[in-house]
Structures are given as structure tokens and as C-alpha cells.
mmCIF file of C-alpha atoms and ligand atoms in Angstrom:
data_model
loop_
_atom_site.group_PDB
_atom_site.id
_atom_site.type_symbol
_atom_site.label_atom_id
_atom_site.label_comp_id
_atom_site.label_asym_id
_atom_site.label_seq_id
_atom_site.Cartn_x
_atom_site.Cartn_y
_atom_site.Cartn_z
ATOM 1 C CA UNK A 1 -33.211 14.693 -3.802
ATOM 2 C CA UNK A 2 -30.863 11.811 -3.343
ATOM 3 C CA UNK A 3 -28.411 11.082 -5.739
ATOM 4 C CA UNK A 4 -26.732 7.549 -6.970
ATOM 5 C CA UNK A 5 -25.632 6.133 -4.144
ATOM 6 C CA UNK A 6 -22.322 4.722 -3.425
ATOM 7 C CA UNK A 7 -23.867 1.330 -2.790
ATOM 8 C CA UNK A 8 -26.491 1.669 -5.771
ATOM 9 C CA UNK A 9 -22.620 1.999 -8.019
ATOM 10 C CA UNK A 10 -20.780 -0.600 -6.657
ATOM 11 C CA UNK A 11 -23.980 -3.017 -7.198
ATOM 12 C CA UNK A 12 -22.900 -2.730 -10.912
ATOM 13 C CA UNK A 13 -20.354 -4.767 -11.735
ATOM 14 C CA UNK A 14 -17.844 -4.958 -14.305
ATOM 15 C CA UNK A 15 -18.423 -4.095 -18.125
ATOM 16 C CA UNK A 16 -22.097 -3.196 -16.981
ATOM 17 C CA UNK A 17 -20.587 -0.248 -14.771
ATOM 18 C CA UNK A 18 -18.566 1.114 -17.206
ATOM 19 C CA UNK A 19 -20.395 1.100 -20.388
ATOM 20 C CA UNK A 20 -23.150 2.999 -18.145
ATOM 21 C CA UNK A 21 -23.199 6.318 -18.993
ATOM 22 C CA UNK A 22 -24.138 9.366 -17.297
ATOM 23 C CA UNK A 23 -26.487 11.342 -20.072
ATOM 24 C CA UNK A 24 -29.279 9.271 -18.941
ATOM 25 C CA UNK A 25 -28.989 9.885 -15.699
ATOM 26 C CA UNK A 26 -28.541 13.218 -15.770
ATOM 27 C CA UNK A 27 -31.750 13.463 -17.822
ATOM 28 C CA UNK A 28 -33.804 11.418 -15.489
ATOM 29 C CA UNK A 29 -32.267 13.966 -12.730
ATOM 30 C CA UNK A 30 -33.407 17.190 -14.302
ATOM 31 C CA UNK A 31 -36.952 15.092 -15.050
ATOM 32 C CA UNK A 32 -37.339 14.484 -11.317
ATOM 33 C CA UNK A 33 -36.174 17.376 -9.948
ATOM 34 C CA UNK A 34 -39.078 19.030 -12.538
ATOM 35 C CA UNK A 35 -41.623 16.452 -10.982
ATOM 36 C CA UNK A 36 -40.614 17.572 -7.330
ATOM 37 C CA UNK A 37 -40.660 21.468 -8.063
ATOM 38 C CA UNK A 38 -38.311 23.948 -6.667
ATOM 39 C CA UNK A 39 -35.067 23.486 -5.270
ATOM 40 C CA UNK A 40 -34.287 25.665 -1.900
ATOM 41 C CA UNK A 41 -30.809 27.619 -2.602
ATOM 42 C CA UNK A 42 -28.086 25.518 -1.043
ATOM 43 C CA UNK A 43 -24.897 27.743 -0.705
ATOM 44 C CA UNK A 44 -21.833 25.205 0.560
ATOM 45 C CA UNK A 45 -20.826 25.583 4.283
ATOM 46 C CA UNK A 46 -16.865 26.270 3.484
ATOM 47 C CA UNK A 47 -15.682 23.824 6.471
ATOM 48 C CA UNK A 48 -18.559 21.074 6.858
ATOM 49 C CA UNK A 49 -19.789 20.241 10.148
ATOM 50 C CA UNK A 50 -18.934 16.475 11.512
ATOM 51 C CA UNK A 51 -22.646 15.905 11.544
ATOM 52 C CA UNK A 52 -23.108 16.840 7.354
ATOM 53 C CA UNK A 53 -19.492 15.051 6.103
ATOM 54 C CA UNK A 54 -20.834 12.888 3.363
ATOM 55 C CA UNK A 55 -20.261 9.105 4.509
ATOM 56 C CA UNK A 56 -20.050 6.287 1.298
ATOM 57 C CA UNK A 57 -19.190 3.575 3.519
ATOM 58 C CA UNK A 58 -21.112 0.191 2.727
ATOM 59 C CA UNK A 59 -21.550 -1.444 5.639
ATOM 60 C CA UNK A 60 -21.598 -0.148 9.665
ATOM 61 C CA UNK A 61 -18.704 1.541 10.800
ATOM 62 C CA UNK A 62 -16.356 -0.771 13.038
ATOM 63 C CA UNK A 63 -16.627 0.344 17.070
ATOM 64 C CA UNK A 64 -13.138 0.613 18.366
ATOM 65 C CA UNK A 65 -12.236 0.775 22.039
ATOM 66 C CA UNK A 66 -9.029 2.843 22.228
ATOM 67 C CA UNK A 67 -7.719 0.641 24.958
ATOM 68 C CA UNK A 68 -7.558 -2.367 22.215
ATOM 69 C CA UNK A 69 -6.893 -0.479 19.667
ATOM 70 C CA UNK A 70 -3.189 0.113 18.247
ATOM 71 C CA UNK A 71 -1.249 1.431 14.991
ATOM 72 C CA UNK A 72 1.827 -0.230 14.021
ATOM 73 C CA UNK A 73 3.709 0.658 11.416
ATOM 74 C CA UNK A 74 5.458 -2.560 9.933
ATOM 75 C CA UNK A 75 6.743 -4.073 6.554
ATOM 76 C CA UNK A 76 9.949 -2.780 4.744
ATOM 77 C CA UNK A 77 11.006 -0.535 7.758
ATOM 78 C CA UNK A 78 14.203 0.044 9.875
ATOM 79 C CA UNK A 79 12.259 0.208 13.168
ATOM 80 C CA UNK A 80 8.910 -0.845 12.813
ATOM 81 C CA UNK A 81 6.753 0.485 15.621
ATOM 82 C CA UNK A 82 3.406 0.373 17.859
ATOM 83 C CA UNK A 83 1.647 3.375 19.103
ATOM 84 C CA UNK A 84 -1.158 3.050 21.332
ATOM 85 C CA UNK A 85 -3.477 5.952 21.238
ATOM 86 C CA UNK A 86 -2.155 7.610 24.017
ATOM 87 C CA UNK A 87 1.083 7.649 21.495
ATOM 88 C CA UNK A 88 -0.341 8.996 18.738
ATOM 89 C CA UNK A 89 -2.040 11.819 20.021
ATOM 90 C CA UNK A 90 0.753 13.102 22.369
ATOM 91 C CA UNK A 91 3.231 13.102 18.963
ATOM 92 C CA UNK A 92 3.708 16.267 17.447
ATOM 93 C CA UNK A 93 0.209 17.488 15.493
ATOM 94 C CA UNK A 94 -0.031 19.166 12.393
ATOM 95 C CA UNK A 95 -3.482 20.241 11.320
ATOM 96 C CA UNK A 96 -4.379 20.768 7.494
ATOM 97 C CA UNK A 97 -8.134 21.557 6.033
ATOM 98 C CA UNK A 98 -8.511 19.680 3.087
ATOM 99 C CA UNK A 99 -11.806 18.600 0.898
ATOM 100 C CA UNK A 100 -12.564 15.369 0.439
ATOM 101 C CA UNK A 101 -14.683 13.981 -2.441
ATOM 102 C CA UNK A 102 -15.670 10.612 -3.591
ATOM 103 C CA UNK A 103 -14.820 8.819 -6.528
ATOM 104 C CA UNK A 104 -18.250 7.772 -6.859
ATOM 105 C CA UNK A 105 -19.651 11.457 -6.899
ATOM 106 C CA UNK A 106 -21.682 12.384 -9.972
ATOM 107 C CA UNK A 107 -21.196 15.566 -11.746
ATOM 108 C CA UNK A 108 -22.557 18.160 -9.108
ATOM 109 C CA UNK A 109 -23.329 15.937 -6.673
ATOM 110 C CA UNK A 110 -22.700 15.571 -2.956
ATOM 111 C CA UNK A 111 -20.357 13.051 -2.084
ATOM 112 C CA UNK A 112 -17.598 15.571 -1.381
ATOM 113 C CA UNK A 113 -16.959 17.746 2.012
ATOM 114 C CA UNK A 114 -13.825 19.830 3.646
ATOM 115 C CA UNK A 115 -12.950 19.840 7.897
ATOM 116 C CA UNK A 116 -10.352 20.890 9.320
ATOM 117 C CA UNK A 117 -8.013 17.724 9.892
ATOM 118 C CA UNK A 118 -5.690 17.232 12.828
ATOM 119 C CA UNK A 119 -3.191 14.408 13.081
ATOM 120 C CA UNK A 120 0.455 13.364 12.835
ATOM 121 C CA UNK A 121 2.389 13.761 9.616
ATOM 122 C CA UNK A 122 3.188 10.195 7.613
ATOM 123 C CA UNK A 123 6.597 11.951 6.017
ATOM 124 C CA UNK A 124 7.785 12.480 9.491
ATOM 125 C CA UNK A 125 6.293 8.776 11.037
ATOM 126 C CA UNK A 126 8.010 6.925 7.996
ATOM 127 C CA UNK A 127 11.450 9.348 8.606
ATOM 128 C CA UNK A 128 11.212 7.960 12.232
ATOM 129 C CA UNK A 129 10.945 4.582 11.286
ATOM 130 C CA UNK A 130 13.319 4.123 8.097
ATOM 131 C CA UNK A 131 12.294 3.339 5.229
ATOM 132 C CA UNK A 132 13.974 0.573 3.338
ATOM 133 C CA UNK A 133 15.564 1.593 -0.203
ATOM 134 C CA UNK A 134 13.152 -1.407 -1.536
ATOM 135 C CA UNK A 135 10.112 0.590 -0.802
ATOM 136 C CA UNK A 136 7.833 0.785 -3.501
ATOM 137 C CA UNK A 137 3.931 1.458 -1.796
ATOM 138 C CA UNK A 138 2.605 2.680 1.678
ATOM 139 C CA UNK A 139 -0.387 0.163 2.424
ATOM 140 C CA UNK A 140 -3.031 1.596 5.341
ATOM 141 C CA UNK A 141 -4.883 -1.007 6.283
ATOM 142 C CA UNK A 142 -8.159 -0.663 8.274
ATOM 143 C CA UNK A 143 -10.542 -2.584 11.522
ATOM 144 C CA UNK A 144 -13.276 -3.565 8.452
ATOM 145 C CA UNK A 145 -10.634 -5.342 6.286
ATOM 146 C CA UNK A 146 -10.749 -2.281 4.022
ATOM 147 C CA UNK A 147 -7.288 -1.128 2.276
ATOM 148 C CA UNK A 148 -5.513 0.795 -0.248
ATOM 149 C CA UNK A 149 -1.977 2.114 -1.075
ATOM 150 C CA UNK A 150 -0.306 5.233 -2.071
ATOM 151 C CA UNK A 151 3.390 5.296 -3.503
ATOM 152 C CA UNK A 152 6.316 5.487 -0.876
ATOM 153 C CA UNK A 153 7.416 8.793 -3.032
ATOM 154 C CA UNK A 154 3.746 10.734 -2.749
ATOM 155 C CA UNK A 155 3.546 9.216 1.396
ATOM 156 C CA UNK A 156 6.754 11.503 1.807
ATOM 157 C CA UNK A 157 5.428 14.505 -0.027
ATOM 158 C CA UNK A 158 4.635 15.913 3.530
ATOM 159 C CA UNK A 159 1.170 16.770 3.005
ATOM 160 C CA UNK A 160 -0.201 13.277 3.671
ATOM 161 C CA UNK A 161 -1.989 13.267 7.623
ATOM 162 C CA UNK A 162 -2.537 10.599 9.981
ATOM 163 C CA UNK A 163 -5.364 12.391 11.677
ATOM 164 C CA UNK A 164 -7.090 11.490 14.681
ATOM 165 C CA UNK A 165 -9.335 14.940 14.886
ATOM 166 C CA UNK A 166 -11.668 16.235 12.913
ATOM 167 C CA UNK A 167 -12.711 20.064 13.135
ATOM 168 C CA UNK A 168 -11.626 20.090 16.246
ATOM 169 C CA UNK A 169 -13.000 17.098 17.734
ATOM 170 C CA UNK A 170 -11.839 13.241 17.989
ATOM 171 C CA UNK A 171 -12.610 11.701 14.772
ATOM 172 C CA UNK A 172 -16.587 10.594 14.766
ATOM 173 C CA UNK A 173 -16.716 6.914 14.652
ATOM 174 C CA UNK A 174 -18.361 7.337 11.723
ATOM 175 C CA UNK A 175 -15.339 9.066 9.887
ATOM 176 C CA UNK A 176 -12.260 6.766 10.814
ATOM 177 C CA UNK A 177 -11.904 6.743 14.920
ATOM 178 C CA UNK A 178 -9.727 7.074 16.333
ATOM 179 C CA UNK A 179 -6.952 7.517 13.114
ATOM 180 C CA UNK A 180 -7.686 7.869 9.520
ATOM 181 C CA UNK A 181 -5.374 8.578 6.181
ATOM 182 C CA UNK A 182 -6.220 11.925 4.701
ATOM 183 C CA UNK A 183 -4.299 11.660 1.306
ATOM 184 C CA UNK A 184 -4.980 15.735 -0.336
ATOM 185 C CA UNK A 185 -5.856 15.843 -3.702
ATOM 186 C CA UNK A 186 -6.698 12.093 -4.156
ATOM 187 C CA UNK A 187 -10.228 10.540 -4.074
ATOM 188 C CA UNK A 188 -11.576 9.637 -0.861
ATOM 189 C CA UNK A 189 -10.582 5.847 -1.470
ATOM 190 C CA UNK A 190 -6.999 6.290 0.025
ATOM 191 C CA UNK A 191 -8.293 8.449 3.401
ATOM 192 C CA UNK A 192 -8.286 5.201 4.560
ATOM 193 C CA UNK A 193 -10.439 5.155 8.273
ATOM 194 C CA UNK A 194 -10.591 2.595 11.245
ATOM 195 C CA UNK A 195 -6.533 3.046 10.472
ATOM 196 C CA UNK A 196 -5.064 -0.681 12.331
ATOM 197 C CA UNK A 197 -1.749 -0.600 10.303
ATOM 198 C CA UNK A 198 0.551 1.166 8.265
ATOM 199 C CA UNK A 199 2.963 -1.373 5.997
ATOM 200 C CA UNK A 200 5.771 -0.668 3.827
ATOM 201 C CA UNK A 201 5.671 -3.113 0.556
ATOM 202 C CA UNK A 202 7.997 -3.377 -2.154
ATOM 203 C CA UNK A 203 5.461 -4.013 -4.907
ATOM 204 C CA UNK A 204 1.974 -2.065 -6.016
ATOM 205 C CA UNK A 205 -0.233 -3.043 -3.688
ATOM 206 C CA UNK A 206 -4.035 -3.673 -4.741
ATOM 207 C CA UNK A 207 -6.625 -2.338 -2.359
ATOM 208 C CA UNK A 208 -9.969 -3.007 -1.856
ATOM 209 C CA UNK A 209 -11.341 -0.664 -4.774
ATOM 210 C CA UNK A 210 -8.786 -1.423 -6.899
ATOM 211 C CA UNK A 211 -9.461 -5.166 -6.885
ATOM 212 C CA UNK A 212 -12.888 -4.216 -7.885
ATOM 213 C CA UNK A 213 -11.649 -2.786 -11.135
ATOM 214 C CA UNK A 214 -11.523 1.166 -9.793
ATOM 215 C CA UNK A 215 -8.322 3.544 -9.865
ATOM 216 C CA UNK A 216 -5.322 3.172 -8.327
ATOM 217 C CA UNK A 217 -3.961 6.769 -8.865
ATOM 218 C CA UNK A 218 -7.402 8.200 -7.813
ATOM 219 C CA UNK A 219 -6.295 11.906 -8.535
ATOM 220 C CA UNK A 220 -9.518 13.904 -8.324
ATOM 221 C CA UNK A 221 -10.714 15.671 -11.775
ATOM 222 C CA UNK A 222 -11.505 19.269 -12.117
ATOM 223 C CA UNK A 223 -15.045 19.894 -11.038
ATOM 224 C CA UNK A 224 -17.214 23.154 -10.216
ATOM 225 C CA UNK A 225 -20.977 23.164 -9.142
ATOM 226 C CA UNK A 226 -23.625 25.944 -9.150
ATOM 227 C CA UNK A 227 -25.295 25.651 -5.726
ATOM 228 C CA UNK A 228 -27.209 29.154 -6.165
ATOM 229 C CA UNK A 229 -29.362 29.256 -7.572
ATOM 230 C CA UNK A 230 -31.320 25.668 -7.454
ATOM 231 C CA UNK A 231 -32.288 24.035 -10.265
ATOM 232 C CA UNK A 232 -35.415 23.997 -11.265
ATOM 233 C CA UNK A 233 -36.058 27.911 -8.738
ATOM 234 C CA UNK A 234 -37.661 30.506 -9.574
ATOM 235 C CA UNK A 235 -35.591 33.971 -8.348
ATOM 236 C CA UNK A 236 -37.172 37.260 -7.803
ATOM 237 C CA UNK A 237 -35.494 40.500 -9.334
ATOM 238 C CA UNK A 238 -33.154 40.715 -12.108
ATOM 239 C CA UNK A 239 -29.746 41.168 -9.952
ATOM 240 C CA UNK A 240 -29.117 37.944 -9.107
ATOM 241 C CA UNK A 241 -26.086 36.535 -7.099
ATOM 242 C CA UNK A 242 -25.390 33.051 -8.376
ATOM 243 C CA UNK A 243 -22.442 30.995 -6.640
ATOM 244 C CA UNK A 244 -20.390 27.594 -6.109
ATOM 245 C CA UNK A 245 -17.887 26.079 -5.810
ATOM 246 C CA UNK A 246 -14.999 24.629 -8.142
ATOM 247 C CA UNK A 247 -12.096 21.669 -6.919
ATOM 248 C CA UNK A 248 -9.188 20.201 -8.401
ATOM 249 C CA UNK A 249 -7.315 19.269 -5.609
ATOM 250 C CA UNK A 250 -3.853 20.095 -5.122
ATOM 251 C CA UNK A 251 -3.710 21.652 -8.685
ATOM 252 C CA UNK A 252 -6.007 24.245 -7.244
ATOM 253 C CA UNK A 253 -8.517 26.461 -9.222
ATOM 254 C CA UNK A 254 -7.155 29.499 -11.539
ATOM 255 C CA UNK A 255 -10.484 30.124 -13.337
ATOM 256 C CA UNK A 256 -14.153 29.738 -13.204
ATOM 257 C CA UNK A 257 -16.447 30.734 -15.967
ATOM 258 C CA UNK A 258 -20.229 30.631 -16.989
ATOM 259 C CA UNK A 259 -22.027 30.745 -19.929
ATOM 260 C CA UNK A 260 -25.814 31.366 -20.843
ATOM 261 C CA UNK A 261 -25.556 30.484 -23.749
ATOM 262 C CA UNK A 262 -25.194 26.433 -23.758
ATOM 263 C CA UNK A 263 -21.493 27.443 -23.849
ATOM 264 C CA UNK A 264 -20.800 29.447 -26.508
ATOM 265 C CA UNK A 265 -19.085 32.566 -24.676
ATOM 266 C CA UNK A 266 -18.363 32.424 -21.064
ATOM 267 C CA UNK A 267 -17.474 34.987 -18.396
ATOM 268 C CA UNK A 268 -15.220 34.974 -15.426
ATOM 269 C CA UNK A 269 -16.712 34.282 -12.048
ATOM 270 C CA UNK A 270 -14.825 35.961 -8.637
ATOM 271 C CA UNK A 271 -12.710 33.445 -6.760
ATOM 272 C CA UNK A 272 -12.600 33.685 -3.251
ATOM 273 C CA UNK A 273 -9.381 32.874 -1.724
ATOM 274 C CA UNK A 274 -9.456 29.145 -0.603
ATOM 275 C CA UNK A 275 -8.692 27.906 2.898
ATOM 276 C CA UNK A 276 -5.844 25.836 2.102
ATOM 277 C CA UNK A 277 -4.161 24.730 -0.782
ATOM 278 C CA UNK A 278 -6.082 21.213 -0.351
ATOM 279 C CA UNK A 279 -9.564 22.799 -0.175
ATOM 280 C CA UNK A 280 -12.198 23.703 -3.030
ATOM 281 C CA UNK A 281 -12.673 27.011 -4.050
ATOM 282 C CA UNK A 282 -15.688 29.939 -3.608
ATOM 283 C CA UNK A 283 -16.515 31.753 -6.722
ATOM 284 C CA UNK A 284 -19.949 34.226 -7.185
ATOM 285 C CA UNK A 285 -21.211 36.006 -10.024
ATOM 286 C CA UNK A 286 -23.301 39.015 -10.313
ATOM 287 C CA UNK A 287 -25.199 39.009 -12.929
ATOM 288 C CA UNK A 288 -27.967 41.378 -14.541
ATOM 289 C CA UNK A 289 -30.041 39.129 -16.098
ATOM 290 C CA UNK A 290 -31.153 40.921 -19.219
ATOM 291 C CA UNK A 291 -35.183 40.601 -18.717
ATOM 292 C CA UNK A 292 -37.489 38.030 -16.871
ATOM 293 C CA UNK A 293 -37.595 34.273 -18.502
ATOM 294 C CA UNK A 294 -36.347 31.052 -18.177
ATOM 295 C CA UNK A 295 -32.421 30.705 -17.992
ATOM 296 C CA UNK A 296 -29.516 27.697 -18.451
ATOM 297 C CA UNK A 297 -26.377 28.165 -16.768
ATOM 298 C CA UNK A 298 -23.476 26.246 -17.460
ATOM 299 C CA UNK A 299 -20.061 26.322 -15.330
ATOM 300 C CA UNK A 300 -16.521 25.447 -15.843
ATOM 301 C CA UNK A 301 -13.055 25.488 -14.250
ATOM 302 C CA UNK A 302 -9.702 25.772 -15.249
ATOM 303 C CA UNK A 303 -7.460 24.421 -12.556
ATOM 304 C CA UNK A 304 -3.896 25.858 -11.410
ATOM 305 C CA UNK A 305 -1.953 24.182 -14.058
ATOM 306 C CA UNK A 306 -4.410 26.077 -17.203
ATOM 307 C CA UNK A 307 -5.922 23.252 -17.892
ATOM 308 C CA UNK A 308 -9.824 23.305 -18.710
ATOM 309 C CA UNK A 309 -12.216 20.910 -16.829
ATOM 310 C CA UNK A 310 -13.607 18.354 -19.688
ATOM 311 C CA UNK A 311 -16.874 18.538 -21.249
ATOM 312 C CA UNK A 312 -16.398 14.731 -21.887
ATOM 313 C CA UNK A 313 -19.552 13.200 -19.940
ATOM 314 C CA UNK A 314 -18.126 10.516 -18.126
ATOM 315 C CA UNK A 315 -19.855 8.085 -15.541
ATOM 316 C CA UNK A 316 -17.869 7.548 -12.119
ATOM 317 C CA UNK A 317 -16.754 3.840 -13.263
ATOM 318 C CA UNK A 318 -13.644 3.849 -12.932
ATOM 319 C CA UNK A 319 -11.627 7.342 -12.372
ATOM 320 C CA UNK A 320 -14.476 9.823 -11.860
ATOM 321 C CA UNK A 321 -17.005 11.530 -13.143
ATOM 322 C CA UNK A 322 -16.879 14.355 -15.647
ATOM 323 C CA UNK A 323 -18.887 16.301 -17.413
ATOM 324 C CA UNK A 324 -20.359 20.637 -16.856
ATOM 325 C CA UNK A 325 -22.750 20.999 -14.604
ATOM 326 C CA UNK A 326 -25.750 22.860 -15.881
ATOM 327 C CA UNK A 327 -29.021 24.434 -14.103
ATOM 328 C CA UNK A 328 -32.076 25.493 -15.186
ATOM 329 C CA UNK A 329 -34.708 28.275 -13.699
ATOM 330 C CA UNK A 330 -36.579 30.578 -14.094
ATOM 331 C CA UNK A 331 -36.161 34.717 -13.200
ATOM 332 C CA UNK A 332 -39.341 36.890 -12.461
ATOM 333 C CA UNK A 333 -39.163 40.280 -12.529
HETATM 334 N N1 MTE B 1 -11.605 1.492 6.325
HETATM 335 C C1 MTE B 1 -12.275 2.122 5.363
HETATM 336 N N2 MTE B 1 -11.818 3.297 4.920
HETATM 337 C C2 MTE B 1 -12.454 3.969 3.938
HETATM 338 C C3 MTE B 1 -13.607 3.432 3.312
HETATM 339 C C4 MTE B 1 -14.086 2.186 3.804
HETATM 340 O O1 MTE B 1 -15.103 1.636 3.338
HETATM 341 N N3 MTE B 1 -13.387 1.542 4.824
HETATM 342 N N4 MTE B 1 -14.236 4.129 2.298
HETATM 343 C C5 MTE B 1 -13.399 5.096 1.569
HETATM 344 C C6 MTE B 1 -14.125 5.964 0.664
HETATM 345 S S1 MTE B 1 -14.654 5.281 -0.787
HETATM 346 C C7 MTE B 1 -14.311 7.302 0.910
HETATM 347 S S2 MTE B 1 -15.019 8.318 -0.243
HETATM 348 C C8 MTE B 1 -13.937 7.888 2.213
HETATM 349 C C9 MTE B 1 -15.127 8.577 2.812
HETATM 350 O O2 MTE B 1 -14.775 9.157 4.037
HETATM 351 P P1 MTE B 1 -15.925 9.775 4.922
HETATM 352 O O3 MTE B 1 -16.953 8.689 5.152
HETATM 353 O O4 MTE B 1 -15.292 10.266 6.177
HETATM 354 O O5 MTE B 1 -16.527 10.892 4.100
HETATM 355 O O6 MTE B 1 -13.434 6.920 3.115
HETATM 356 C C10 MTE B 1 -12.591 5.963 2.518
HETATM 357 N N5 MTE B 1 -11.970 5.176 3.543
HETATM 358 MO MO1 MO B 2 -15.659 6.894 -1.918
#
């Protein structure tokens, strides 16, 4: 089914977005998907192919041709500088898979992907330039107009990538060609795409979300998602594998749970090791379920610092959604 849609969001405005609250929704969600029957099982791919990376972008993506196109890095720098593309892709690569979700992604839903990212680090680009002691934010500013910041100190954390390919091609046009920001651990917001300049500022700069009222930290929240089984399926036997995946970017996942009970006691799902410190996390269960009938499963996370995902609903307007998510179905013997 498709889910609230990035546009379908930003078309509410102001105190109408965020006194809109997600129990409704979620409602009219598990109504539909009852009107539409069965969902097929949908375990998560754990890198995403190009062709299935979620895209939220409101309007066409900008065609660049390479041989126009240039980055310069400029602003509150020693040496500012100009690379064409040639430039940037013969400078020294690091590659990084990290998951990328959106702030705009509902609780379980499927604005959110991982590939494996290849580009240039932005510690080592702003160490080559110099940057000035008056620093305060790292603007990247885009081809469609688009921007948004990160602080100078989290820009040198060394994890930040100006990445020009994307699971081992050049970036789609559709996902940032031919550079993008990938900012780990942060909503999708700052992986700025169509990349045309990189400027040191020594105030908080206020990008194009931000100036519509969303978050300027954008850290993502602590999520975790049952993809198997769907809700609203019927399974066959009573040894059933059920499995998801949990995220709380770079705090990482320490625990996931489930309950059967509409929360009362919960037990500890297996963690598969994730790809990179940046990417979401595998967990499965095995469970016996004790005779045929109709089950709820809920699932929660505790992420690397011991801190236990919310069961505060909360809408996406402004920081993120939270909330459990919760399925329904039904086991046959
Ligand atoms: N230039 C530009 N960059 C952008 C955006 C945009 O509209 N324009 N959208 C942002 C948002 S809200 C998200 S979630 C990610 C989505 O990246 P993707 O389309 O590759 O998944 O790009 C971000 N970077
Ligand atoms: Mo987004």
C-alpha cells in the first residue's frame, strides 16, 4: 500500500502539521490494509538496490552535465577551492554503507534505505582548505536551490562523505549526481544531492526544511519494524520465523524485543551483526506460537547508549516519528 507521502506532509502547513497526530492514521492504515487482504512477507534487502532507494524529492531531479558542473568549496576558508568532476573523483575515496531514512517516514514505513556510499571525506576536504577559527556551520548547497547545514564540529567528525557513487555505480541522477552529502546518523534532510557548493558560515545557517518549521539537528530516533510476517497474513505451521529490522543511527542497536501481549512482557530478538556502524540492524525471532489463532506483535529497540525507543506516538512534524510498530495476523495450524 502506499504510505503518506512526503509531498502529501509538506502540503500541511504549520500548526495544522503538528497538532496532526498519528493514531488516526495508523488506524485508517490497519483498516485498509484489512480492506485489501493479505500482505506478501517483505523481508528488507540489507544493501538496497539503486533502482528501490526510496526518493522524497518534490519536484524532478535537476539534469547535470558534468562538463558544467563544478563544486567549490567557499565561505570562511583559507583556500577556497573548485573541483571539476574529473577532481573529485580522482581524490582519494573512502567508501562507507550507511542507511538513510527520512524525516518524514511514519512509524514502520518506507522512506528509509542503506547502499554502499563512495566519495571523498568532508574532514579531510575542509583540512585541505582551512577552516577559519570563526566557523560556526558547513552549508551544502544544491543545482534545485535546495540547502541545509551541519555544524563545522560534526562536518569534521570524519564520518561525513562527499559521495559521488552509489553501490558501486555513479550516483543515479535521481539520488544526487554527480556528488551528494551523506551525513550518518542524521535524517535524510542534510544528504544534501545535486551538491553545487560547499560554504563555511559563521552563524546557524537555515536550510530549506528548516525554514519550513522542521529540525535542524535532524538526529534520527530509535525505530524497529516487523517486515515478517505481513500484517494482516495468514502463516501456515506453528514455528514461525518473524524478522526486521531496528535503526538508531550512529547510536546503533543493543536490543530488540517483542511482546504478544500488547506489551506487557517482552523477549529478546537475535541481532545480526550490522554492516557498518551507520547501517540498521537484522534481528529474527523463532517463535512457537502456542496454538493456531489470531496474534498482535509488538516490537521495540533499545539503542547502543540503553536507551528504550519511545512508545510516545508522535507524527513526523517536526523531528520524526515515534511510536511501536505493531502487526496483526493470523496463524493456522
Ligand atoms: N538538493 C536536494 N537534496 C536533498 C533533497 C532535495 O529535495 N534537494 N531532499 C532531502 C531529503 S528530505 C531526503 S530524505 C534525501 C533523500 O535522498 P534519496 O532521494 O536519495 O533517498 O535527500 C535530501 N537531499
Ligand atoms: Mo526527507
Amino acid at each position: 500500500m502506499r504510505r503518506l507521502s512526503r509531498r502529501s506532509l509538506l502540503s500541511v502547513t504549520g500548526a495544522a502539521a503538528l497538532s496532526f497526530s498519528l493514531r488516526p492514521f495508523s488506524a485508517f492504515a490497519g483498516f485498509w490494509q484489512q480492506l485489501v487482504g493479505q500482505q506478501e512477507p517483505k523481508p528488507t534487502k540489507p544493501i538496497t538496490p539503486n533502482h528501490e532507494f526510496y526518493v522524497t524529492s518534490y519536484r524532478s531531479p535537476p539534469s547535470i552535465r558534468v562538463g558544467e558542473w563544478s563544486l567549490s568549496i567557499a565561505g570562511l576558508v583559507d583556500r577556497p577551492v573548485t573541483l571539476t568532476y574529473e577532481q573529485l573523483i580522482a581524490q582519494p575515496k573512502v567508501t562507507q554503507i550507511v542507511t538513510l531514512e527520512c524525516v518524514g517516514n511514519t512509524v514502520a514505513g518506507e522512506l528509509m534505505s542503506t547502499a554502499e556510499w563512495e566519495g571523498i571525506s568532508l574532514r579531510s576536504l575542509l583540512q585541505e582548505v582551512g577552516v577559519d577559527a570563526m566557523a560556526y556551520d558547513v552549508v551544502f548547497r544544491a543545482a534545485d536551490g535546495y540547502s541545509d547545514s551541519i555544524p563545522v564540529n560534526r562536518a569534521m567528525a570524519g564520518d561525513v562523505i562527499i559521495a559521488h557513487t552509489m553501490n558501486g555505480v555513479a550516483l543515479p541522477q535521481g539520488h544526487g549526481f554527480p556528488a551528494r552529502a551523506i551525513v550518518p546518523g542524521h535524517y535524510g534532510m542534510k544528504s544534501v544531492q545535486w551538491l553545487t557548493e560547499i560554504e563555511v558560515v559563521a552563524h546557524d545557517h537555515k536550510g530549506y526544511y528548516q525554514q519550513k518549521g522542521w529540525t535542524e539537528a535532524a538526529i534520527v530516533k530509535t525505530m524497529s519494524r516487523i517486515d515478517v510476517p505481513g500484517h494482516g497474513a495468514t502463516v501456515h505451521g506453528l514455528r514461525q520465523q518473524v524478522e526486521g529490522i531496528a535503526f538508531a543511527g550512529s547510536r546503533g542497536i543493543r536490543l530488540v524485543e517483542l511482546s504478544t501481549d500488547g506489551g506487557e512482557h517482552w523477549t529478546a530478538a537475535r541481532l545480526a551483526a550490522p554492516l557498518s556502524p551507520y547501517a540498521w540492524t537484522f534481528w529474527s525471532y523463532d517463535w512457537t506460537v502456542p496454538t493456531p489463532g489470531r496474534y498482535t506483535l509488538r516490537v521495540r529497540a533499545t539503542d547502543g547508549d540503553g536507551v528504550l525507543q519511545t512508545t510516545l506516538e508522535q507524527d513526523p512534524a517536526s523531528d520524526g516519528a515515534a511510536g511501536l510498530h505493531e502487526i496483526t495476523f493470523a496463524v493456522v495450524g
